[in-house]
PDB file of C-alpha atoms in Angstrom:
ATOM      1  CA  MET A   1     -11.511 -41.609  46.070  1.00 45.00           C
ATOM      2  CA  SER A   2     -13.801 -38.708  45.165  1.00 56.00           C
ATOM      3  CA  ASP A   3     -16.727 -39.002  42.765  1.00 68.00           C
ATOM      4  CA  PRO A   4     -15.595 -37.968  39.236  1.00 67.00           C
ATOM      5  CA  GLU A   5     -18.845 -36.007  38.870  1.00 73.00           C
ATOM      6  CA  ARG A   6     -17.911 -33.986  41.963  1.00 94.00           C
ATOM      7  CA  THR A   7     -14.403 -33.207  40.732  1.00 97.00           C
ATOM      8  CA  GLY A   8     -13.176 -30.244  38.703  1.00 98.00           C
ATOM      9  CA  TRP A   9      -9.982 -29.625  36.805  1.00 98.00           C
ATOM     10  CA  GLY A  10      -8.262 -27.229  34.459  1.00 98.00           C
ATOM     11  CA  HIS A  11      -5.058 -26.371  32.637  1.00 98.00           C
ATOM     12  CA  GLY A  12      -4.102 -22.851  33.637  1.00 98.00           C
ATOM     13  CA  LEU A  13      -1.548 -20.078  33.804  1.00 98.00           C
ATOM     14  CA  ALA A  14      -0.352 -19.413  37.349  1.00 98.00           C
ATOM     15  CA  THR A  15       1.256 -16.194  38.547  1.00 98.00           C
ATOM     16  CA  ARG A  16       3.961 -16.881  41.134  1.00 98.00           C
ATOM     17  CA  ALA A  17       5.749 -14.374  43.341  1.00 98.00           C
ATOM     18  CA  LYS A  18       9.554 -14.436  43.630  1.00 95.00           C
ATOM     19  CA  ASP A  19       9.270 -16.672  46.716  1.00 95.00           C
ATOM     20  CA  GLY A  20       7.192 -19.220  44.774  1.00 96.00           C
ATOM     21  CA  ARG A  21       3.785 -18.351  46.226  1.00 97.00           C
ATOM     22  CA  VAL A  22       0.883 -18.604  43.777  1.00 98.00           C
ATOM     23  CA  LEU A  23      -0.947 -15.272  43.535  1.00 98.00           C
ATOM     24  CA  GLU A  24      -3.651 -16.347  41.075  1.00 98.00           C
ATOM     25  CA  VAL A  25      -4.426 -18.774  38.235  1.00 98.00           C
ATOM     26  CA  TRP A  26      -6.354 -18.277  34.993  1.00 98.00           C
ATOM     27  CA  PHE A  27      -8.118 -21.371  33.620  1.00 98.00           C
ATOM     28  CA  PRO A  28      -9.256 -20.747  30.009  1.00 97.00           C
ATOM     29  CA  SER A  29     -11.482 -23.869  29.870  1.00 97.00           C
ATOM     30  CA  PRO A  30     -12.112 -25.425  33.295  1.00 98.00           C
ATOM     31  CA  ALA A  31     -14.165 -28.594  33.298  1.00 97.00           C
ATOM     32  CA  LEU A  32     -15.887 -31.119  35.539  1.00 97.00           C
ATOM     33  CA  GLY A  33     -14.463 -34.591  35.966  1.00 97.00           C
ATOM     34  CA  ARG A  34     -10.929 -35.854  36.476  1.00 96.00           C
ATOM     35  CA  ALA A  35      -7.888 -34.222  34.931  1.00 95.00           C
ATOM     36  CA  PRO A  36      -6.394 -36.127  31.990  1.00 94.00           C
ATOM     37  CA  GLU A  37      -2.808 -37.279  32.339  1.00 92.00           C
ATOM     38  CA  VAL A  38      -1.480 -34.864  29.739  1.00 93.00           C
ATOM     39  CA  ASP A  39       0.662 -31.750  29.908  1.00 92.00           C
ATOM     40  CA  PRO A  40      -0.904 -28.282  29.577  1.00 94.00           C
ATOM     41  CA  PRO A  41      -1.475 -27.370  25.905  1.00 94.00           C
ATOM     42  CA  ARG A  42       1.365 -25.752  24.003  1.00 95.00           C
ATOM     43  CA  GLU A  43      -0.453 -22.418  23.699  1.00 95.00           C
ATOM     44  CA  LEU A  44      -0.367 -22.099  27.497  1.00 96.00           C
ATOM     45  CA  GLU A  45       3.240 -23.219  27.782  1.00 95.00           C
ATOM     46  CA  ALA A  46       4.116 -20.595  25.143  1.00 96.00           C
ATOM     47  CA  GLU A  47       2.877 -17.920  27.583  1.00 96.00           C
ATOM     48  CA  GLU A  48       5.362 -18.888  30.300  1.00 97.00           C
ATOM     49  CA  ARG A  49       7.645 -15.975  31.130  1.00 97.00           C
ATOM     50  CA  ILE A  50       9.105 -13.721  33.819  1.00 97.00           C
ATOM     51  CA  ASP A  51       7.573 -10.272  34.302  1.00 96.00           C
ATOM     52  CA  GLU A  52      10.328  -8.178  35.824  1.00 94.00           C
ATOM     53  CA  THR A  53       8.106  -5.137  36.320  1.00 94.00           C
ATOM     54  CA  ARG A  54       5.685  -7.029  38.541  1.00 95.00           C
ATOM     55  CA  ARG A  55       8.418  -9.354  39.883  1.00 96.00           C
ATOM     56  CA  VAL A  56       6.387 -12.462  39.094  1.00 97.00           C
ATOM     57  CA  ARG A  57       6.769 -15.620  37.029  1.00 98.00           C
ATOM     58  CA  ILE A  58       4.014 -17.007  34.768  1.00 98.00           C
ATOM     59  CA  GLU A  59       3.883 -20.772  34.368  1.00 97.00           C
ATOM     60  CA  ALA A  60       1.485 -23.395  32.992  1.00 98.00           C
ATOM     61  CA  ILE A  61      -0.016 -25.820  35.518  1.00 97.00           C
ATOM     62  CA  THR A  62      -2.767 -28.443  35.790  1.00 97.00           C
ATOM     63  CA  VAL A  63      -5.076 -28.507  38.820  1.00 98.00           C
ATOM     64  CA  GLU A  64      -7.697 -31.007  40.011  1.00 98.00           C
ATOM     65  CA  ALA A  65     -10.043 -30.420  42.959  1.00 98.00           C
ATOM     66  CA  ASP A  66     -12.480 -32.484  45.007  1.00 98.00           C
ATOM     67  CA  LEU A  67     -15.433 -30.102  45.000  1.00 98.00           C
ATOM     68  CA  ASP A  68     -16.928 -31.575  48.179  1.00 98.00           C
ATOM     69  CA  ALA A  69     -13.712 -31.135  50.175  1.00 98.00           C
ATOM     70  CA  PRO A  70     -12.339 -27.872  51.611  1.00 98.00           C
ATOM     71  CA  VAL A  71     -10.142 -25.675  49.424  1.00 98.00           C
ATOM     72  CA  VAL A  72      -6.498 -26.757  49.768  1.00 98.00           C
ATOM     73  CA  SER A  73      -4.518 -24.187  47.754  1.00 98.00           C
ATOM     74  CA  THR A  74      -4.674 -20.881  45.907  1.00 98.00           C
ATOM     75  CA  ALA A  75      -4.846 -22.717  42.578  1.00 98.00           C
ATOM     76  CA  ASP A  76      -7.725 -24.834  43.911  1.00 98.00           C
ATOM     77  CA  ALA A  77      -9.540 -21.667  45.068  1.00 98.00           C
ATOM     78  CA  TYR A  78      -9.230 -20.008  41.655  1.00 98.00           C
ATOM     79  CA  LEU A  79     -10.405 -23.169  39.918  1.00 98.00           C
ATOM     80  CA  ARG A  80     -13.611 -23.266  41.988  1.00 98.00           C
ATOM     81  CA  LEU A  81     -14.312 -19.580  41.422  1.00 98.00           C
ATOM     82  CA  GLN A  82     -13.936 -20.024  37.670  1.00 98.00           C
ATOM     83  CA  LEU A  83     -16.135 -23.132  37.632  1.00 98.00           C
ATOM     84  CA  LEU A  84     -18.825 -20.897  39.139  1.00 98.00           C
ATOM     85  CA  SER A  85     -18.301 -18.080  36.654  1.00 98.00           C
ATOM     86  CA  HIS A  86     -18.269 -20.478  33.687  1.00 98.00           C
ATOM     87  CA  LEU A  87     -21.704 -21.693  34.933  1.00 98.00           C
ATOM     88  CA  LEU A  88     -20.386 -25.236  35.344  1.00 98.00           C
ATOM     89  CA  VAL A  89     -21.552 -25.326  38.966  1.00 98.00           C
ATOM     90  CA  ALA A  90     -24.287 -23.342  40.705  1.00 97.00           C
ATOM     91  CA  PRO A  91     -23.805 -21.123  43.763  1.00 96.00           C
ATOM     92  CA  ASN A  92     -23.899 -23.040  47.056  1.00 95.00           C
ATOM     93  CA  SER A  93     -23.407 -26.375  45.257  1.00 97.00           C
ATOM     94  CA  ILE A  94     -19.694 -26.909  45.994  1.00 97.00           C
ATOM     95  CA  SER A  95     -17.561 -26.552  49.101  1.00 97.00           C
ATOM     96  CA  LEU A  96     -15.857 -23.196  49.576  1.00 97.00           C
ATOM     97  CA  ASP A  97     -14.610 -24.006  53.069  1.00 97.00           C
ATOM     98  CA  SER A  98     -11.162 -22.455  53.670  1.00 97.00           C
ATOM     99  CA  LEU A  99     -11.484 -20.357  50.502  1.00 97.00           C
ATOM    100  CA  MET A 100     -10.452 -17.091  52.156  1.00 96.00           C
ATOM    101  CA  ALA A 101      -7.406 -18.683  53.768  1.00 97.00           C
ATOM    102  CA  HIS A 102      -6.075 -19.526  50.296  1.00 98.00           C
ATOM    103  CA  LEU A 103      -6.825 -16.230  48.535  1.00 98.00           C
ATOM    104  CA  PRO A 104      -3.906 -13.833  49.035  1.00 98.00           C
ATOM    105  CA  ILE A 105      -4.483 -10.095  49.071  1.00 98.00           C
ATOM    106  CA  ASN A 106      -2.941  -8.917  45.810  1.00 98.00           C
ATOM    107  CA  ALA A 107      -2.122  -5.560  44.298  1.00 97.00           C
ATOM    108  CA  TRP A 108      -4.079  -5.750  41.039  1.00 97.00           C
ATOM    109  CA  THR A 109      -2.862  -4.092  37.868  1.00 95.00           C
ATOM    110  CA  ALA A 110      -4.087  -4.199  34.282  1.00 91.00           C
ATOM    111  CA  ARG A 111      -1.365  -6.806  33.635  1.00 93.00           C
ATOM    112  CA  GLY A 112      -2.317  -8.950  36.594  1.00 95.00           C
ATOM    113  CA  PRO A 113      -1.433  -9.204  40.279  1.00 97.00           C
ATOM    114  CA  MET A 114       1.707  -8.527  42.222  1.00 97.00           C
ATOM    115  CA  VAL A 115       2.733  -8.716  45.866  1.00 98.00           C
ATOM    116  CA  PRO A 116       1.469  -5.552  47.639  1.00 97.00           C
ATOM    117  CA  ALA A 117       4.803  -4.947  49.373  1.00 96.00           C
ATOM    118  CA  ASP A 118       6.601  -5.068  46.010  1.00 95.00           C
ATOM    119  CA  ALA A 119       4.058  -2.675  44.538  1.00 95.00           C
ATOM    120  CA  ALA A 120       4.444  -0.233  47.440  1.00 95.00           C
ATOM    121  CA  ARG A 121       8.218  -0.105  46.975  1.00 93.00           C
ATOM    122  CA  ARG A 122       7.956   0.359  43.203  1.00 91.00           C
ATOM    123  CA  LEU A 123       5.051   2.756  42.727  1.00 92.00           C
ATOM    124  CA  PRO A 124       7.009   5.397  40.724  1.00 91.00           C
ATOM    125  CA  LEU A 125       8.467   2.680  38.470  1.00 89.00           C
ATOM    126  CA  LEU A 126       5.056   1.136  37.970  1.00 91.00           C
ATOM    127  CA  LYS A 127       3.636   4.500  36.973  1.00 89.00           C
ATOM    128  CA  ARG A 128       6.451   5.088  34.470  1.00 90.00           C
ATOM    129  CA  SER A 129       5.784   1.591  33.084  1.00 88.00           C
ATOM    130  CA  GLY A 130       2.120   2.422  32.571  1.00 90.00           C
ATOM    131  CA  LEU A 131       0.900   0.144  35.351  1.00 92.00           C
ATOM    132  CA  GLU A 132      -1.808   1.477  37.654  1.00 93.00           C
ATOM    133  CA  ILE A 133      -2.848  -0.223  40.897  1.00 94.00           C
ATOM    134  CA  ILE A 134      -6.589  -0.731  40.416  1.00 93.00           C
ATOM    135  CA  GLY A 135      -7.276  -2.580  43.646  1.00 95.00           C
ATOM    136  CA  LEU A 136      -5.969  -4.287  46.790  1.00 97.00           C
ATOM    137  CA  ASP A 137      -8.154  -7.312  47.378  1.00 97.00           C
ATOM    138  CA  ARG A 138      -8.428 -11.077  47.579  1.00 97.00           C
ATOM    139  CA  PHE A 139     -10.807 -11.150  44.602  1.00 98.00           C
ATOM    140  CA  PRO A 140     -10.158  -9.884  41.087  1.00 97.00           C
ATOM    141  CA  ARG A 141     -12.754  -8.636  38.632  1.00 97.00           C
ATOM    142  CA  LEU A 142     -14.824 -11.304  36.917  1.00 98.00           C
ATOM    143  CA  THR A 143     -14.115  -9.881  33.473  1.00 97.00           C
ATOM    144  CA  ASP A 144     -10.354 -10.337  33.877  1.00 97.00           C
ATOM    145  CA  TYR A 145     -10.960 -14.112  33.748  1.00 98.00           C
ATOM    146  CA  VAL A 146     -14.378 -14.801  32.210  1.00 98.00           C
ATOM    147  CA  LEU A 147     -16.615 -12.922  29.753  1.00 98.00           C
ATOM    148  CA  PRO A 148     -20.074 -14.427  30.399  1.00 97.00           C
ATOM    149  CA  ASP A 149     -22.173 -15.230  27.360  1.00 96.00           C
ATOM    150  CA  ARG A 150     -24.974 -12.738  26.551  1.00 96.00           C
ATOM    151  CA  VAL A 151     -24.413 -10.747  29.748  1.00 97.00           C
ATOM    152  CA  ARG A 152     -24.055  -6.965  30.144  1.00 97.00           C
ATOM    153  CA  ILE A 153     -21.858  -5.530  32.912  1.00 98.00           C
ATOM    154  CA  ALA A 154     -21.726  -1.742  32.985  1.00 97.00           C
ATOM    155  CA  ASP A 155     -18.930  -1.459  35.591  1.00 97.00           C
ATOM    156  CA  ALA A 156     -16.601  -4.460  35.655  1.00 96.00           C
ATOM    157  CA  ALA A 157     -15.105  -3.442  39.010  1.00 96.00           C
ATOM    158  CA  ARG A 158     -18.432  -4.242  40.704  1.00 97.00           C
ATOM    159  CA  VAL A 159     -18.600  -7.926  39.766  1.00 98.00           C
ATOM    160  CA  ARG A 160     -16.166 -10.299  41.463  1.00 98.00           C
ATOM    161  CA  LEU A 161     -14.664 -13.477  40.070  1.00 98.00           C
ATOM    162  CA  GLY A 162     -16.891 -16.323  41.225  1.00 98.00           C
ATOM    163  CA  ALA A 163     -20.099 -14.516  40.267  1.00 98.00           C
ATOM    164  CA  HIS A 164     -22.563 -16.758  38.409  1.00 98.00           C
ATOM    165  CA  LEU A 165     -24.343 -14.696  35.723  1.00 98.00           C
ATOM    166  CA  ALA A 166     -26.840 -16.451  33.458  1.00 98.00           C
ATOM    167  CA  PRO A 167     -27.391 -15.342  29.851  1.00 97.00           C
ATOM    168  CA  GLY A 168     -29.689 -12.318  29.608  1.00 96.00           C
ATOM    169  CA  THR A 169     -28.482 -10.778  32.880  1.00 97.00           C
ATOM    170  CA  VAL A 170     -27.840  -7.030  32.963  1.00 97.00           C
ATOM    171  CA  VAL A 171     -25.712  -5.560  35.762  1.00 98.00           C
ATOM    172  CA  MET A 172     -26.065  -1.791  35.695  1.00 97.00           C
ATOM    173  CA  HIS A 173     -23.501   0.739  36.982  1.00 96.00           C
ATOM    174  CA  GLY A 174     -24.816   0.616  40.553  1.00 96.00           C
ATOM    175  CA  GLY A 175     -25.173  -3.160  40.622  1.00 98.00           C
ATOM    176  CA  PHE A 176     -22.818  -5.423  42.566  1.00 98.00           C
ATOM    177  CA  VAL A 177     -22.473  -9.211  42.448  1.00 98.00           C
ATOM    178  CA  ASN A 178     -20.254 -11.070  44.900  1.00 97.00           C
ATOM    179  CA  PHE A 179     -18.628 -14.485  44.481  1.00 97.00           C
ATOM    180  CA  ASN A 180     -20.754 -17.645  44.871  1.00 97.00           C
ATOM    181  CA  ALA A 181     -23.801 -15.551  44.015  1.00 97.00           C
ATOM    182  CA  GLY A 182     -25.716 -14.368  40.979  1.00 98.00           C
ATOM    183  CA  THR A 183     -28.545 -15.133  38.612  1.00 98.00           C
ATOM    184  CA  LEU A 184     -30.220 -18.272  37.309  1.00 97.00           C
ATOM    185  CA  GLY A 185     -31.809 -16.579  34.290  1.00 97.00           C
ATOM    186  CA  ALA A 186     -32.300 -13.209  32.629  1.00 96.00           C
ATOM    187  CA  SER A 187     -32.377 -10.613  35.420  1.00 97.00           C
ATOM    188  CA  MET A 188     -31.877  -6.891  35.992  1.00 97.00           C
ATOM    189  CA  VAL A 189     -29.335  -6.067  38.702  1.00 98.00           C
ATOM    190  CA  GLU A 190     -29.198  -2.449  39.860  1.00 97.00           C
ATOM    191  CA  GLY A 191     -28.612  -3.289  43.518  1.00 97.00           C
ATOM    192  CA  ARG A 192     -26.425  -5.580  45.601  1.00 97.00           C
ATOM    193  CA  ILE A 193     -26.362  -9.388  45.408  1.00 97.00           C
ATOM    194  CA  SER A 194     -24.318 -10.632  48.348  1.00 95.00           C
ATOM    195  CA  GLN A 195     -22.305 -13.827  48.701  1.00 94.00           C
ATOM    196  CA  GLY A 196     -24.410 -16.986  48.423  1.00 94.00           C
ATOM    197  CA  VAL A 197     -27.564 -15.283  47.111  1.00 96.00           C
ATOM    198  CA  VAL A 198     -29.233 -16.535  43.925  1.00 97.00           C
ATOM    199  CA  VAL A 199     -31.803 -14.579  41.909  1.00 98.00           C
ATOM    200  CA  GLY A 200     -34.350 -16.384  39.749  1.00 98.00           C
ATOM    201  CA  ASP A 201     -35.176 -15.870  36.096  1.00 97.00           C
ATOM    202  CA  GLY A 202     -37.006 -12.662  35.217  1.00 96.00           C
ATOM    203  CA  SER A 203     -36.401 -10.860  38.518  1.00 97.00           C
ATOM    204  CA  ASP A 204     -35.326  -7.254  39.081  1.00 97.00           C
ATOM    205  CA  ILE A 205     -33.043  -6.040  41.888  1.00 98.00           C
ATOM    206  CA  GLY A 206     -33.853  -2.327  41.920  1.00 97.00           C
ATOM    207  CA  GLY A 207     -31.446   0.579  42.232  1.00 97.00           C
ATOM    208  CA  GLY A 208     -29.826   0.729  45.668  1.00 97.00           C
ATOM    209  CA  ALA A 209     -31.529  -2.489  46.817  1.00 97.00           C
ATOM    210  CA  SER A 210     -29.480  -4.745  49.084  1.00 96.00           C
ATOM    211  CA  ILE A 211     -29.749  -8.475  49.718  1.00 95.00           C
ATOM    212  CA  MET A 212     -28.183  -9.887  52.876  1.00 91.00           C
ATOM    213  CA  GLY A 213     -25.662 -12.715  52.572  1.00 82.00           C
ATOM    214  CA  THR A 214     -26.307 -16.428  52.297  1.00 64.00           C
ATOM    215  CA  LEU A 215     -26.919 -16.979  55.982  1.00 49.00           C
ATOM    216  CA  SER A 216     -28.627 -14.336  58.086  1.00 48.00           C
ATOM    217  CA  GLY A 217     -30.889 -14.163  61.116  1.00 46.00           C
ATOM    218  CA  GLY A 218     -28.447 -15.984  63.392  1.00 50.00           C
ATOM    219  CA  GLY A 219     -27.116 -18.273  60.689  1.00 55.00           C
ATOM    220  CA  THR A 220     -30.376 -20.088  59.999  1.00 60.00           C
ATOM    221  CA  GLN A 221     -31.978 -18.230  57.077  1.00 70.00           C
ATOM    222  CA  ARG A 222     -30.833 -18.799  53.491  1.00 84.00           C
ATOM    223  CA  VAL A 223     -31.626 -15.753  51.380  1.00 94.00           C
ATOM    224  CA  SER A 224     -32.732 -16.018  47.751  1.00 96.00           C
ATOM    225  CA  VAL A 225     -35.068 -14.383  45.238  1.00 97.00           C
ATOM    226  CA  GLY A 226     -37.501 -16.402  43.137  1.00 97.00           C
ATOM    227  CA  ARG A 227     -38.636 -15.856  39.551  1.00 97.00           C
ATOM    228  CA  ARG A 228     -40.365 -12.711  38.269  1.00 97.00           C
ATOM    229  CA  SER A 229     -39.889 -10.921  41.587  1.00 97.00           C
ATOM    230  CA  LEU A 230     -38.981  -7.302  42.288  1.00 97.00           C
ATOM    231  CA  LEU A 231     -36.944  -5.606  44.985  1.00 98.00           C
ATOM    232  CA  GLY A 232     -37.933  -1.967  44.744  1.00 97.00           C
ATOM    233  CA  ALA A 233     -35.364   0.827  44.742  1.00 97.00           C
ATOM    234  CA  ASN A 234     -33.480   1.156  48.052  1.00 98.00           C
ATOM    235  CA  SER A 235     -35.237  -1.842  49.549  1.00 98.00           C
ATOM    236  CA  GLY A 236     -33.548  -4.639  51.481  1.00 96.00           C
ATOM    237  CA  LEU A 237     -34.076  -8.353  51.943  1.00 96.00           C
ATOM    238  CA  GLY A 238     -33.043 -10.746  54.701  1.00 94.00           C
ATOM    239  CA  ILE A 239     -35.379 -13.667  53.950  1.00 95.00           C
ATOM    240  CA  ALA A 240     -35.993 -15.825  50.915  1.00 96.00           C
ATOM    241  CA  ILE A 241     -38.859 -14.736  48.687  1.00 97.00           C
ATOM    242  CA  GLY A 242     -40.481 -17.009  46.151  1.00 97.00           C
ATOM    243  CA  ASP A 243     -41.848 -16.400  42.679  1.00 97.00           C
ATOM    244  CA  ASP A 244     -43.933 -13.330  41.757  1.00 97.00           C
ATOM    245  CA  CYS A 245     -43.135 -11.343  44.903  1.00 97.00           C
ATOM    246  CA  VAL A 246     -42.586  -7.604  45.352  1.00 97.00           C
ATOM    247  CA  VAL A 247     -40.783  -5.721  48.119  1.00 97.00           C
ATOM    248  CA  GLU A 248     -41.852  -2.085  48.114  1.00 97.00           C
ATOM    249  CA  ALA A 249     -39.264   0.608  47.407  1.00 97.00           C
ATOM    250  CA  GLY A 250     -37.442   1.715  50.566  1.00 97.00           C
ATOM    251  CA  LEU A 251     -38.647  -1.209  52.712  1.00 97.00           C
ATOM    252  CA  TYR A 252     -36.115  -3.488  54.429  1.00 97.00           C
ATOM    253  CA  VAL A 253     -37.517  -6.905  55.340  1.00 97.00           C
ATOM    254  CA  THR A 254     -35.374  -9.039  57.664  1.00 94.00           C
ATOM    255  CA  ALA A 255     -36.184 -12.389  59.265  1.00 92.00           C
ATOM    256  CA  GLY A 256     -37.330 -10.683  62.466  1.00 93.00           C
ATOM    257  CA  THR A 257     -39.404  -7.915  60.867  1.00 96.00           C
ATOM    258  CA  LYS A 258     -42.894  -7.844  62.458  1.00 97.00           C
ATOM    259  CA  LEU A 259     -45.531  -7.508  59.767  1.00 96.00           C
ATOM    260  CA  THR A 260     -49.293  -7.664  59.480  1.00 96.00           C
ATOM    261  CA  VAL A 261     -50.391 -10.486  57.192  1.00 96.00           C
ATOM    262  CA  ARG A 262     -53.586  -9.559  55.361  1.00 94.00           C
ATOM    263  CA  SER A 263     -55.239 -12.442  53.493  1.00 90.00           C
ATOM    264  CA  PRO A 264     -58.717 -12.274  51.899  1.00 88.00           C
ATOM    265  CA  GLY A 265     -61.393 -13.813  54.107  1.00 87.00           C
ATOM    266  CA  ARG A 266     -59.147 -13.978  57.157  1.00 91.00           C
ATOM    267  CA  GLU A 267     -58.501 -11.760  60.117  1.00 94.00           C
ATOM    268  CA  PRO A 268     -55.201  -9.867  59.919  1.00 94.00           C
ATOM    269  CA  ARG A 269     -52.464 -11.446  62.007  1.00 95.00           C
ATOM    270  CA  VAL A 270     -49.031 -10.300  63.164  1.00 96.00           C
ATOM    271  CA  ALA A 271     -46.108 -12.530  62.239  1.00 96.00           C
ATOM    272  CA  LYS A 272     -42.367 -12.413  61.765  1.00 96.00           C
ATOM    273  CA  ALA A 273     -41.343 -12.127  58.134  1.00 96.00           C
ATOM    274  CA  VAL A 274     -39.401 -15.390  58.362  1.00 95.00           C
ATOM    275  CA  GLU A 275     -42.753 -17.234  58.523  1.00 95.00           C
ATOM    276  CA  LEU A 276     -43.330 -16.259  54.878  1.00 96.00           C
ATOM    277  CA  SER A 277     -39.784 -17.084  53.779  1.00 95.00           C
ATOM    278  CA  GLY A 278     -39.689 -18.793  50.400  1.00 95.00           C
ATOM    279  CA  GLN A 279     -43.403 -18.422  49.719  1.00 96.00           C
ATOM    280  CA  ASP A 280     -44.698 -17.233  46.351  1.00 96.00           C
ATOM    281  CA  ALA A 281     -46.833 -14.228  45.415  1.00 96.00           C
ATOM    282  CA  TRP A 282     -46.519 -11.793  48.325  1.00 97.00           C
ATOM    283  CA  LEU A 283     -46.360  -7.994  48.315  1.00 97.00           C
ATOM    284  CA  PHE A 284     -44.362  -6.560  51.218  1.00 98.00           C
ATOM    285  CA  ARG A 285     -45.245  -2.897  51.822  1.00 97.00           C
ATOM    286  CA  ARG A 286     -45.430  -0.224  54.495  1.00 96.00           C
ATOM    287  CA  ASN A 287     -48.867   1.215  55.210  1.00 94.00           C
ATOM    288  CA  SER A 288     -48.510   4.945  54.550  1.00 92.00           C
ATOM    289  CA  LEU A 289     -51.169   5.797  57.141  1.00 94.00           C
ATOM    290  CA  THR A 290     -50.245   3.524  60.068  1.00 92.00           C
ATOM    291  CA  GLY A 291     -46.575   2.844  59.357  1.00 92.00           C
ATOM    292  CA  GLU A 292     -47.168  -0.909  59.733  1.00 95.00           C
ATOM    293  CA  VAL A 293     -45.259  -3.322  57.531  1.00 97.00           C
ATOM    294  CA  GLU A 294     -47.798  -5.469  55.699  1.00 97.00           C
ATOM    295  CA  ALA A 295     -47.738  -8.646  53.634  1.00 97.00           C
ATOM    296  CA  VAL A 296     -50.543  -8.893  51.103  1.00 96.00           C
ATOM    297  CA  PRO A 297     -51.118 -11.785  48.682  1.00 96.00           C
ATOM    298  CA  ARG A 298     -50.555 -10.948  45.005  1.00 93.00           C
ATOM    299  CA  THR A 299     -52.559 -12.348  42.132  1.00 89.00           C
ATOM    300  CA  GLY A 300     -51.610 -12.792  38.517  1.00 82.00           C
ATOM    301  CA  PRO A 301     -48.131 -12.974  36.997  1.00 81.00           C
ATOM    302  CA  GLY A 302     -45.134 -11.244  38.481  1.00 81.00           C
ATOM    303  CA  ILE A 303     -43.094  -8.473  36.926  1.00 83.00           C
ATOM    304  CA  ALA A 304     -42.026  -8.506  33.283  1.00 87.00           C
ATOM    305  CA  LEU A 305     -38.553  -7.391  32.252  1.00 88.00           C
ATOM    306  CA  ASN A 306     -38.018  -5.314  29.142  1.00 86.00           C
ATOM    307  CA  PRO A 307     -37.322  -8.002  26.487  1.00 83.00           C
ATOM    308  CA  THR A 308     -35.142  -5.638  24.458  1.00 81.00           C
ATOM    309  CA  LEU A 309     -32.750  -5.078  27.358  1.00 79.00           C
ATOM    310  CA  HIS A 310     -32.402  -8.790  28.121  1.00 79.00           C
ATOM    311  CA  ALA A 311     -32.427 -10.310  24.641  1.00 73.00           C
TER     312      ALA A 311
END
């Protein structure tokens, strides 16, 4: 029997296709622990209906999941994604094995999903009914399921369900946050946060910056950003950086990047960037005269976000 503290549950509204397949589930108040032996609340049961335009049925269900075991169903997958987006679990803290196998590709409309083949056959009818296909994907928009507390998202289409956004986070128009990824505190996101990446409190992901996914460098390097750190505009990151670090604008640092480490009182040495992975207070820059990539220790506090923007 699974540990109750490693179990999640929720009453939800499931969307089923005509053949009975679950397309998605919305859980208004998912929780940790074991599901109580009670029926879904009446307000959810009152929403049960058939949507003839989308050719789907809406029904109330209750789901429980062992968060250390692989995903076993579409309802289980949506529960785990919403536990992440409700900040009940942190990225990389629960099993998402087999997640993709249980997330169907849906045709997403403003009223919810439908089977893509049904949508393709009914496009003129959908248009006359005021329904627009806004995406064909396994993942819906975060804001169709969760509105994070004290978070700004300029373009909802660029933040997927399963994103973990802490209060004070700002995601600008060019920002993107994938599932099982996000922020642990107030942060500015103008670049890309890939699956599995976490960004610490007070950090800034600059415009056009890109962070590689959870595992890179041959599947051995976990990528993350510490507190009060900055990825400059159009920079890239393939290693973990600690607190109070800066990656210069336009510089891409991967695990195998050869850089010159310059420390006071020591001879410069050449090392792979992975050797500094996770360490605090480094400036990664390109020497404008020699073209060498350099790592230089930083002193003092890291960057400071504009308090007005992140209040």
